[in-house]
PDB file of C-alpha atoms in Angstrom:
ATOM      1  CA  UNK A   7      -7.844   3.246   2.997  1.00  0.00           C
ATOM      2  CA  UNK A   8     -10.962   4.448   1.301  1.00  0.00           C
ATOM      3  CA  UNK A   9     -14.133   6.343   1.822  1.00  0.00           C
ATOM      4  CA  UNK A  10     -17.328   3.783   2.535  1.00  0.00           C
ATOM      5  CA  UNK A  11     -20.440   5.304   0.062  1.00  0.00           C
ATOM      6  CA  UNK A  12     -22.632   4.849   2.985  1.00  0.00           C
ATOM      7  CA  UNK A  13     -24.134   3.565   5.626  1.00  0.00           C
ATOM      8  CA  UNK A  14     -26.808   1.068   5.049  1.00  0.00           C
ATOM      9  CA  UNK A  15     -29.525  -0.139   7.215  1.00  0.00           C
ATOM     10  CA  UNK A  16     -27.759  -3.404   7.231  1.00  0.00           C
ATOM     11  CA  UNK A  17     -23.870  -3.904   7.116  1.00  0.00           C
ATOM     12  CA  UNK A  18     -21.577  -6.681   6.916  1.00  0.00           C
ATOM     13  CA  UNK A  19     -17.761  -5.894   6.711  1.00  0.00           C
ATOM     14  CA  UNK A  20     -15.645  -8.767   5.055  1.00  0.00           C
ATOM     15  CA  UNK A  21     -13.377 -11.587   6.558  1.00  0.00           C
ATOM     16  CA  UNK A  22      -9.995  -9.407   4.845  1.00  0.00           C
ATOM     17  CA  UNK A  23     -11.286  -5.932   5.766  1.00  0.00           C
ATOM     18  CA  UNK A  24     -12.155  -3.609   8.848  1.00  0.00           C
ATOM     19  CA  UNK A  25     -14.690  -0.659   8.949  1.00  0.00           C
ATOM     20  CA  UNK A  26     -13.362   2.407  11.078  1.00  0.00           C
ATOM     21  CA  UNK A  27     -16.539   4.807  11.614  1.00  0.00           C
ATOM     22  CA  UNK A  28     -15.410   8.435  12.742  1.00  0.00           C
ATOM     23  CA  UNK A  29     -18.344  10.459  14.822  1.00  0.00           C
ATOM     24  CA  UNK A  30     -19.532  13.453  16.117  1.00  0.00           C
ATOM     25  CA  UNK A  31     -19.967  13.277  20.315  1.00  0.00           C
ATOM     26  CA  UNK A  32     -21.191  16.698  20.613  1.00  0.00           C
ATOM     27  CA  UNK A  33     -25.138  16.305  20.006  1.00  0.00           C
ATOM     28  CA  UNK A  34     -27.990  18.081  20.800  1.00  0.00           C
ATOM     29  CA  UNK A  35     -30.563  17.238  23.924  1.00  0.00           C
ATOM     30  CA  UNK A  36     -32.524  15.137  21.463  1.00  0.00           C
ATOM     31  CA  UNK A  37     -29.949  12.888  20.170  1.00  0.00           C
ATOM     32  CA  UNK A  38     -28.252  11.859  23.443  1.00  0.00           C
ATOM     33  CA  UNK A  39     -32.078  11.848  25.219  1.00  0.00           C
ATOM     34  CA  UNK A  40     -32.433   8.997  22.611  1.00  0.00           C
ATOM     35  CA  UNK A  41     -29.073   7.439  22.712  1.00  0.00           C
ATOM     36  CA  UNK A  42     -29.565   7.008  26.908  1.00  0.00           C
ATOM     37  CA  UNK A  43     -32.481   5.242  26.162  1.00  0.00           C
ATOM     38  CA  UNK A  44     -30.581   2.877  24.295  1.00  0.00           C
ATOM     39  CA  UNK A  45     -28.215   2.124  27.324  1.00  0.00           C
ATOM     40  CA  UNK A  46     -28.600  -0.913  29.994  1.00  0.00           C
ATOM     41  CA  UNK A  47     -29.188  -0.076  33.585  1.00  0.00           C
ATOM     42  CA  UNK A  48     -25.810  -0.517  34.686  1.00  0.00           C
ATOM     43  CA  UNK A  49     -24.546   1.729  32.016  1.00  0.00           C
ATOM     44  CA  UNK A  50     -27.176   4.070  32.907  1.00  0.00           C
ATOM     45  CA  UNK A  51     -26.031   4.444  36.495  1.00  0.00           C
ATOM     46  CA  UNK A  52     -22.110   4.092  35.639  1.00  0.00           C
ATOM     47  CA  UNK A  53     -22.875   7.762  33.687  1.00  0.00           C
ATOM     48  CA  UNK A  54     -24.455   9.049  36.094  1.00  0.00           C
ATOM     49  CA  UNK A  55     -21.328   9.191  38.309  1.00  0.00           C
ATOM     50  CA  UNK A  56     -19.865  11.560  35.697  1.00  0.00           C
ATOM     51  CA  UNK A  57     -19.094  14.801  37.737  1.00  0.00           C
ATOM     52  CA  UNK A  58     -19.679  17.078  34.504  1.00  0.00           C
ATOM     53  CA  UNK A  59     -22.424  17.089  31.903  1.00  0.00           C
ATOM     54  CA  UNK A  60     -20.534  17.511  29.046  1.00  0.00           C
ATOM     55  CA  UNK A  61     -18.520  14.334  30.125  1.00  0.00           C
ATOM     56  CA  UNK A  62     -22.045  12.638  31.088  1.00  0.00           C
ATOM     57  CA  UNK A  63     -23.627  13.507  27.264  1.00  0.00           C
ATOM     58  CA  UNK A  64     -20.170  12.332  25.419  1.00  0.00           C
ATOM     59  CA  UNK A  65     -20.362   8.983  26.547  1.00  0.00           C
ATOM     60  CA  UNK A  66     -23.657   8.466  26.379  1.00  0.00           C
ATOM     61  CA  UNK A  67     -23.511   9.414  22.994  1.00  0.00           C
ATOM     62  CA  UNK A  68     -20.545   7.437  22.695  1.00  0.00           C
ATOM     63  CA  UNK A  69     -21.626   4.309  23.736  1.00  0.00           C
ATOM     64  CA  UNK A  70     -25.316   4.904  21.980  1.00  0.00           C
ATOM     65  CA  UNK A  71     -23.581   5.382  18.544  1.00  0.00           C
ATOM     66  CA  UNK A  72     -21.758   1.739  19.410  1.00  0.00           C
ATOM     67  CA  UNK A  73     -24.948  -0.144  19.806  1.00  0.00           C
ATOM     68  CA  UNK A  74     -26.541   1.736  17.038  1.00  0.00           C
ATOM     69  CA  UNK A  75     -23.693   1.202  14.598  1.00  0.00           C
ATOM     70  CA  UNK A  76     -22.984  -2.705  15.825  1.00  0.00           C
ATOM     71  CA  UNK A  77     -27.118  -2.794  15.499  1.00  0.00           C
ATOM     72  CA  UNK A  78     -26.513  -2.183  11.735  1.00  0.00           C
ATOM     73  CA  UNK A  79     -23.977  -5.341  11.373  1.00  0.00           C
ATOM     74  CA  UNK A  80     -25.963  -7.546  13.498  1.00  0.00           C
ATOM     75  CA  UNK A  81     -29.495  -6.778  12.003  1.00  0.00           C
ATOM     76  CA  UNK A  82     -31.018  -6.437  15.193  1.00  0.00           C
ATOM     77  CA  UNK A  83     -31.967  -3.336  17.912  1.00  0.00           C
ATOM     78  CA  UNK A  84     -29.002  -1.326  19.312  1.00  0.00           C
ATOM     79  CA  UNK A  85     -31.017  -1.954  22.738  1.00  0.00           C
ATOM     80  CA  UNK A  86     -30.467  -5.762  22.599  1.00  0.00           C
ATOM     81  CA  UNK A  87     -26.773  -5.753  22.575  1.00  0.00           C
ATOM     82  CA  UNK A  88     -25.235  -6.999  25.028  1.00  0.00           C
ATOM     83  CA  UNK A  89     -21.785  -6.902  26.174  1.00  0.00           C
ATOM     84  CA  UNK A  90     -18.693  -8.950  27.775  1.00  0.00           C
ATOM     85  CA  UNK A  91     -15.353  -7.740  29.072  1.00  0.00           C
ATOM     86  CA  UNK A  92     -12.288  -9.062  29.328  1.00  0.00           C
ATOM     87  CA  UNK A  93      -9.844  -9.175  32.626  1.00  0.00           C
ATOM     88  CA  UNK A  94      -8.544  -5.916  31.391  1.00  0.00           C
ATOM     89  CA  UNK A  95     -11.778  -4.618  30.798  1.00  0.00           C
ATOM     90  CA  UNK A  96     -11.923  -4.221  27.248  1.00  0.00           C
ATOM     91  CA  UNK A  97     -15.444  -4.784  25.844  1.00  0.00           C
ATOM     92  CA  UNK A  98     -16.840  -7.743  23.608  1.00  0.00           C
ATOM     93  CA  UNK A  99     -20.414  -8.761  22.255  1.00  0.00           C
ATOM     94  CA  UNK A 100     -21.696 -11.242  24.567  1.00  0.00           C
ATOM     95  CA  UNK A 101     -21.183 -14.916  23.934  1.00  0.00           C
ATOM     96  CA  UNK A 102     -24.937 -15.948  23.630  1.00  0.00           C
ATOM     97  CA  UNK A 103     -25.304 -12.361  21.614  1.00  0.00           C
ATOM     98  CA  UNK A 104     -25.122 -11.774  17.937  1.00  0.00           C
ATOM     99  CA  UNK A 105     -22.003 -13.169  15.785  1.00  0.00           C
ATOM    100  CA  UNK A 106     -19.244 -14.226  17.584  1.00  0.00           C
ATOM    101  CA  UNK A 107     -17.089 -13.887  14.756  1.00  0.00           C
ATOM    102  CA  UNK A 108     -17.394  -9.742  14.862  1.00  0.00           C
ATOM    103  CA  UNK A 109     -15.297  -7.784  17.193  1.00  0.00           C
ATOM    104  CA  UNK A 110     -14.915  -4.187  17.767  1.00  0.00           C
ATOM    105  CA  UNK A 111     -12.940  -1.651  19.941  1.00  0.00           C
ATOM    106  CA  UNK A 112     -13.377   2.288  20.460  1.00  0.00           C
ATOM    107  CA  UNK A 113     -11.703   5.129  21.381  1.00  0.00           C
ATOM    108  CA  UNK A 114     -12.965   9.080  21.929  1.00  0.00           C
ATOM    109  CA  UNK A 115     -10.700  11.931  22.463  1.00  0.00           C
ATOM    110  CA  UNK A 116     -13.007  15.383  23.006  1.00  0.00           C
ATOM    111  CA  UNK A 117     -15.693  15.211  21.187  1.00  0.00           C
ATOM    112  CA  UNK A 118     -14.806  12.596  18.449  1.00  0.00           C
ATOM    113  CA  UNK A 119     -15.262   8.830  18.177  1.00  0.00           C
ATOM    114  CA  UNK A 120     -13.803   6.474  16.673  1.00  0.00           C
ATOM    115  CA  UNK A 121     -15.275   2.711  15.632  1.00  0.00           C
ATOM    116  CA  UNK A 122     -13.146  -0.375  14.093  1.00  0.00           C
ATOM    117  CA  UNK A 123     -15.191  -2.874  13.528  1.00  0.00           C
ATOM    118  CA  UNK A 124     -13.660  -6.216  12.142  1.00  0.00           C
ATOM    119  CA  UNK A 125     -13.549 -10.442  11.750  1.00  0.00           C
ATOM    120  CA  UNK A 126     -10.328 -10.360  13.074  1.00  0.00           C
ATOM    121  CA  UNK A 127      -9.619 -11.757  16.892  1.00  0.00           C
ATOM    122  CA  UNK A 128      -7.274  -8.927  17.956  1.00  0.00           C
ATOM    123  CA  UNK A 129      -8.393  -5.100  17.312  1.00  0.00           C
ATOM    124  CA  UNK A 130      -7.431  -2.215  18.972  1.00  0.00           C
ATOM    125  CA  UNK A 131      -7.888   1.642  17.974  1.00  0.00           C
ATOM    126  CA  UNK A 132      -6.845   4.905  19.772  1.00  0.00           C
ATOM    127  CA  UNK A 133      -7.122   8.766  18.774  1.00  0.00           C
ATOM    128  CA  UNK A 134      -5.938  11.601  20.514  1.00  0.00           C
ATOM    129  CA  UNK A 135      -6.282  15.288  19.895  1.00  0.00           C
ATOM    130  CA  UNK A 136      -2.792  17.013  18.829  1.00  0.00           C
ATOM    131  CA  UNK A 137      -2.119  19.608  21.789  1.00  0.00           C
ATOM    132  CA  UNK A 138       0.714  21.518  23.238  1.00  0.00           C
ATOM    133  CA  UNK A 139       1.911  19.320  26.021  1.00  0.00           C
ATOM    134  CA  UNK A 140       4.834  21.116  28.363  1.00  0.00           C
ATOM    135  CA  UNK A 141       5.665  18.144  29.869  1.00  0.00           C
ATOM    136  CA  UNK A 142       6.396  16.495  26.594  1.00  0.00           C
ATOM    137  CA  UNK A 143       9.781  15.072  26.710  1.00  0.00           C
ATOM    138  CA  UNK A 144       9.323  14.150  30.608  1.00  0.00           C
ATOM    139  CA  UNK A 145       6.282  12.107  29.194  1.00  0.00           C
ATOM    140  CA  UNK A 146       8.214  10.142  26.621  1.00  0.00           C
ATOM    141  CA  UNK A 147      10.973   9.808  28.633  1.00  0.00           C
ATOM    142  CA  UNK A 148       9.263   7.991  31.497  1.00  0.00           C
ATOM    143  CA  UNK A 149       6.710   6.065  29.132  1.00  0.00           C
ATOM    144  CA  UNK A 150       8.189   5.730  25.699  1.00  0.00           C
ATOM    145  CA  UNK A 151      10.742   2.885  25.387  1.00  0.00           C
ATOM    146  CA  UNK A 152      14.676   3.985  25.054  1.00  0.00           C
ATOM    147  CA  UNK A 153      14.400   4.149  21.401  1.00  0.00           C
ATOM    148  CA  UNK A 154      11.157   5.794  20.914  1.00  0.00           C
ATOM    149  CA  UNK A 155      12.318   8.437  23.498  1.00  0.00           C
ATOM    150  CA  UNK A 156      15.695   8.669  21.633  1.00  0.00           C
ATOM    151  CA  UNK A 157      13.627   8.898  17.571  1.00  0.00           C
ATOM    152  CA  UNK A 158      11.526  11.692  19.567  1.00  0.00           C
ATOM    153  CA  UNK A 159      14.053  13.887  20.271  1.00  0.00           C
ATOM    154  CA  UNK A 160      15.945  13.394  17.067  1.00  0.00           C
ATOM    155  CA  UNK A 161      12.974  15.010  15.333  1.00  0.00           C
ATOM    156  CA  UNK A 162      12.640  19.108  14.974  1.00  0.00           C
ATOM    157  CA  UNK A 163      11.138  20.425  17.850  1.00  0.00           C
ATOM    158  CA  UNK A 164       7.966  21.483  15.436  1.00  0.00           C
ATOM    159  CA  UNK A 165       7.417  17.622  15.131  1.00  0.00           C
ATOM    160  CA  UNK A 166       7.237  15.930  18.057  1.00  0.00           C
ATOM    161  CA  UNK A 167       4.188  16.954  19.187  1.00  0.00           C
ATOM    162  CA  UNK A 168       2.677  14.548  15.931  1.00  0.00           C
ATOM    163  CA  UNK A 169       5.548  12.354  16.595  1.00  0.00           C
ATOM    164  CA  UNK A 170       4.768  12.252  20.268  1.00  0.00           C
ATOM    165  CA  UNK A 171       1.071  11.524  19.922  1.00  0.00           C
ATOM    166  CA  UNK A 172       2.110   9.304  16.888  1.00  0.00           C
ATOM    167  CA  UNK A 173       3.447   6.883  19.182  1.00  0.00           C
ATOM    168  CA  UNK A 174       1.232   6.885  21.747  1.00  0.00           C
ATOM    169  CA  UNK A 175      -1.966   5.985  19.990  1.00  0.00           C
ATOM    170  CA  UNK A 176      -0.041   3.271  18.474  1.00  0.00           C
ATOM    171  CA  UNK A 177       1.240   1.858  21.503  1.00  0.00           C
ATOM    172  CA  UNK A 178      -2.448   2.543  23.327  1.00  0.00           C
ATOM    173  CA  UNK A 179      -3.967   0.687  19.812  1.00  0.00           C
ATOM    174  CA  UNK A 180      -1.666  -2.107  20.346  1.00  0.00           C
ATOM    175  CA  UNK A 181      -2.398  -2.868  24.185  1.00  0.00           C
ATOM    176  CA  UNK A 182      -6.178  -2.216  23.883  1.00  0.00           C
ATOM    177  CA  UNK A 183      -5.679  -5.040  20.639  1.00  0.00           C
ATOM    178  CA  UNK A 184      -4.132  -7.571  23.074  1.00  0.00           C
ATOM    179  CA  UNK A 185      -6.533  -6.587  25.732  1.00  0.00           C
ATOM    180  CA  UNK A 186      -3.939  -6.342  28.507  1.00  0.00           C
ATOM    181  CA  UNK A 187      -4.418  -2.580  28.712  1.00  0.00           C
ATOM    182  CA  UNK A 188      -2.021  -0.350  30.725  1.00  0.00           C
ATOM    183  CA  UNK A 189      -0.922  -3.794  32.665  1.00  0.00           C
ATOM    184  CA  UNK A 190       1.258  -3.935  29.772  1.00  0.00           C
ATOM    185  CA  UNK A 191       4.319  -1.515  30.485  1.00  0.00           C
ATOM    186  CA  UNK A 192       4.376   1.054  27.864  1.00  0.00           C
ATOM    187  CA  UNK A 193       8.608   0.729  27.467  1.00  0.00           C
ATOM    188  CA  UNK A 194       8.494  -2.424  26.545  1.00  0.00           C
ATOM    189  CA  UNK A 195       7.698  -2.413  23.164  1.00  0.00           C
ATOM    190  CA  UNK A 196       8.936  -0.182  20.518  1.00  0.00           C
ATOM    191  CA  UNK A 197       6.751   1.498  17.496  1.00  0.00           C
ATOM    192  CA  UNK A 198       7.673   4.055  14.921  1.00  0.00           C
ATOM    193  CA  UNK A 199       6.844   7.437  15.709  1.00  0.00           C
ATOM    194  CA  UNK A 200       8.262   9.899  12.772  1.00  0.00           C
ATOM    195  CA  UNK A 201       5.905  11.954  10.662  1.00  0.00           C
ATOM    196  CA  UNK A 202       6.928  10.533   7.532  1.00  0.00           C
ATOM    197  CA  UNK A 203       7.093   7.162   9.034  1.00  0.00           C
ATOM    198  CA  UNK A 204       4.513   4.355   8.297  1.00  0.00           C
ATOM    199  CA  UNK A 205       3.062   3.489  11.631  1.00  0.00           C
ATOM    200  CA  UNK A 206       4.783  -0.274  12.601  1.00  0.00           C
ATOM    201  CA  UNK A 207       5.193  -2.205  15.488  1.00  0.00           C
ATOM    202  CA  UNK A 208       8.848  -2.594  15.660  1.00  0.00           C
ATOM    203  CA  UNK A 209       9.999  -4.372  18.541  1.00  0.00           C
ATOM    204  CA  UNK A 210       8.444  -6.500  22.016  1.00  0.00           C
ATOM    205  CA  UNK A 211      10.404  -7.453  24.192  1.00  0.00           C
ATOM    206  CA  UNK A 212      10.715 -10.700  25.279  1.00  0.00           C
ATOM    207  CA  UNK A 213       8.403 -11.936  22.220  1.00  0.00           C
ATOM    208  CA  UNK A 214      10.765 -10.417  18.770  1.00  0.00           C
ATOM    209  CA  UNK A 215       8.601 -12.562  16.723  1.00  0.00           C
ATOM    210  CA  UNK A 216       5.652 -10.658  17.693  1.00  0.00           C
ATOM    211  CA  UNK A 217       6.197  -7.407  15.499  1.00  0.00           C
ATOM    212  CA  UNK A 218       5.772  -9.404  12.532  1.00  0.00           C
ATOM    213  CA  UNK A 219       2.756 -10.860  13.424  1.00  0.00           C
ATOM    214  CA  UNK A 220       0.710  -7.467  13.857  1.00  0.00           C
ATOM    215  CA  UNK A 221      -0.491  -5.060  11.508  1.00  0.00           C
ATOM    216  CA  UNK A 222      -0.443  -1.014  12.591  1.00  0.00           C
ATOM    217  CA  UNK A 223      -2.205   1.851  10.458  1.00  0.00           C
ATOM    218  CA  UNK A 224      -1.914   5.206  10.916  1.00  0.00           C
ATOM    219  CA  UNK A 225      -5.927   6.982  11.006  1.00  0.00           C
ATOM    220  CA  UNK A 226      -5.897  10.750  10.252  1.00  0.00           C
ATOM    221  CA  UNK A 227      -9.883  11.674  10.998  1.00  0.00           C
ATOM    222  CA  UNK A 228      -9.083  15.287  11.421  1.00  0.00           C
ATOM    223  CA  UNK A 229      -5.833  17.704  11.085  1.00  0.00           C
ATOM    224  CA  UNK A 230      -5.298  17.715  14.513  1.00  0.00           C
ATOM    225  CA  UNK A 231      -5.914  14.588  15.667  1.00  0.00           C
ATOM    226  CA  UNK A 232      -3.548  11.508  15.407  1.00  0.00           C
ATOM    227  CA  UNK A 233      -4.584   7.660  15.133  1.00  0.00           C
ATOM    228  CA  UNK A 234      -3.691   4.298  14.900  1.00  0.00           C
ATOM    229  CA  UNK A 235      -5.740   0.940  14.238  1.00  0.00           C
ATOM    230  CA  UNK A 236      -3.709  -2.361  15.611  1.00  0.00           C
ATOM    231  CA  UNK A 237      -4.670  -5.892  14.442  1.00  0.00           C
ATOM    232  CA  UNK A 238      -3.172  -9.510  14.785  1.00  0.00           C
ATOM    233  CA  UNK A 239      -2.140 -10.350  11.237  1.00  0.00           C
ATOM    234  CA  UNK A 240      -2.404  -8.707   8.023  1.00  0.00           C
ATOM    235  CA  UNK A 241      -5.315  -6.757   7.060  1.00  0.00           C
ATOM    236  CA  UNK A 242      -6.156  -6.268   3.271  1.00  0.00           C
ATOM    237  CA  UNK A 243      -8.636  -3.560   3.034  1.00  0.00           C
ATOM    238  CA  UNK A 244      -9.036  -0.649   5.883  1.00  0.00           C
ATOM    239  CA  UNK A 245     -12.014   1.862   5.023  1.00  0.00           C
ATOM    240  CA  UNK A 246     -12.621   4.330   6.849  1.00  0.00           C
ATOM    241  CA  UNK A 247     -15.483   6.899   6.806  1.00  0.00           C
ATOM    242  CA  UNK A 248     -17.729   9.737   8.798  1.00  0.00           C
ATOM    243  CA  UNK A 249     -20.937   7.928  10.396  1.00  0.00           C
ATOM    244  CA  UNK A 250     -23.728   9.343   8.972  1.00  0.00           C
ATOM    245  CA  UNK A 251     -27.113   9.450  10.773  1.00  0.00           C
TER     246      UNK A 251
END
């Protein structure tokens, strides 16, 4: 992975690579004024059901820094984007919209983003802030498969809060990828977890060819936040970089 020199007005990202775009949700009144007025009016009233502002601004922001950043790859106005969603839910540029050959998938944890954007059929991403979790080992135990629980607890007890949130962004990256969301039990697929580990799908059930048919990547946009970008195949070039305004 590598750092993109910038952010043009117009992007294209290659057949063999994906673009992950790290951001900043926390904005002033200005920026997410302007980023609302970006958003349809369905997405308009689905934010409005937000109980608490800061929730309410995040997502606005959120979802105004996809249109504007997909706006830079499709060479057209972030307010013309239109989107399509699968049975799961996960989100897709509209048929009669733009290039059907780009997809993209996002994930937010507080108040950062993250973006892949690829040519690749299958993409999922996921990043979660690092944070003392009590109920840890209860967690893995009744989500992680038997040998994810059983790697977790085999590492010192000052890892596994990176090995714990390890696995689960790269078992959330991998469902979001296939688009069957949580309707895909979470224990029945296995994925390495250590610190010193590359991040790899190891195991389906049911499907053992599977794991060699996927890609995983481990995404580090801040100290204390853990990552992982899944695709269907192999990937040749991942860059990843801060979006700049």
């Amino acid at each position: 992975m590598h750092a993109l020199a910038s952010a043009p007005a117009t992007l294209t990202v290659p057949t063999d690579g994906i673009h992950v775009w790290y951001a900043s949700l926390d904005r002033p009144a200005t920026h997410v004024k302007h980023f609302r007025q970006m958003l349809t009016p369905d997405e308009q009233d689905r934010v409005d059901h937000f109980h608490f502002r800061c929730d309410r601004s995040r997502w606005i922001v959120a979802r105004g820094l996809l249109r504007t950043i997909l706006a830079r790859y499709l060479n057209t106005d972030p307010r013309e984007i239109r989107f399509a969603y699968g049975a799961r839910g996960k989100p897709a540029l509209a048929a009669d919209h733009g290039d059907p050959s780009l997809t993209f998938n996002l994930s937010h944890t507080d108040d950062l983003a993250a973006y892949a954007i690829g040519r690749v059929t299958e993409i999922g991403v996921d990043v979660e802030r690092i944070r003392p979790l009590p109920e840890l080992e209860q967690i893995a135990e009744c989500f992680f498969s038997h040998v994810e629980h059983a790697a977790l607890m085999e590492l010192p007890v000052s890892s596994r809060g990176v090995g714990f949130f390890n696995c689960w962004t790269r078992k959330e990256a991998y469902i979001k990828a296939t688009g069957d969301g949580l309707a895909h039990p979470l224990d029945c697929f296995d994925v390495s977890l250590a610190p010193d580990e590359p991040a790899t799908l190891l195991h389906v059930d049911g499907a053992p060819w599977q794991a060699s048919e996927w890609s995983l990547m481990a995404l580090t946009p801040a100290p204390d936040v853990s990552g992982a970008l899944a695709v269907r195949g192999t990937t040749q070039t991942v860059t990843c970089r801060w979006w700049q305004e």
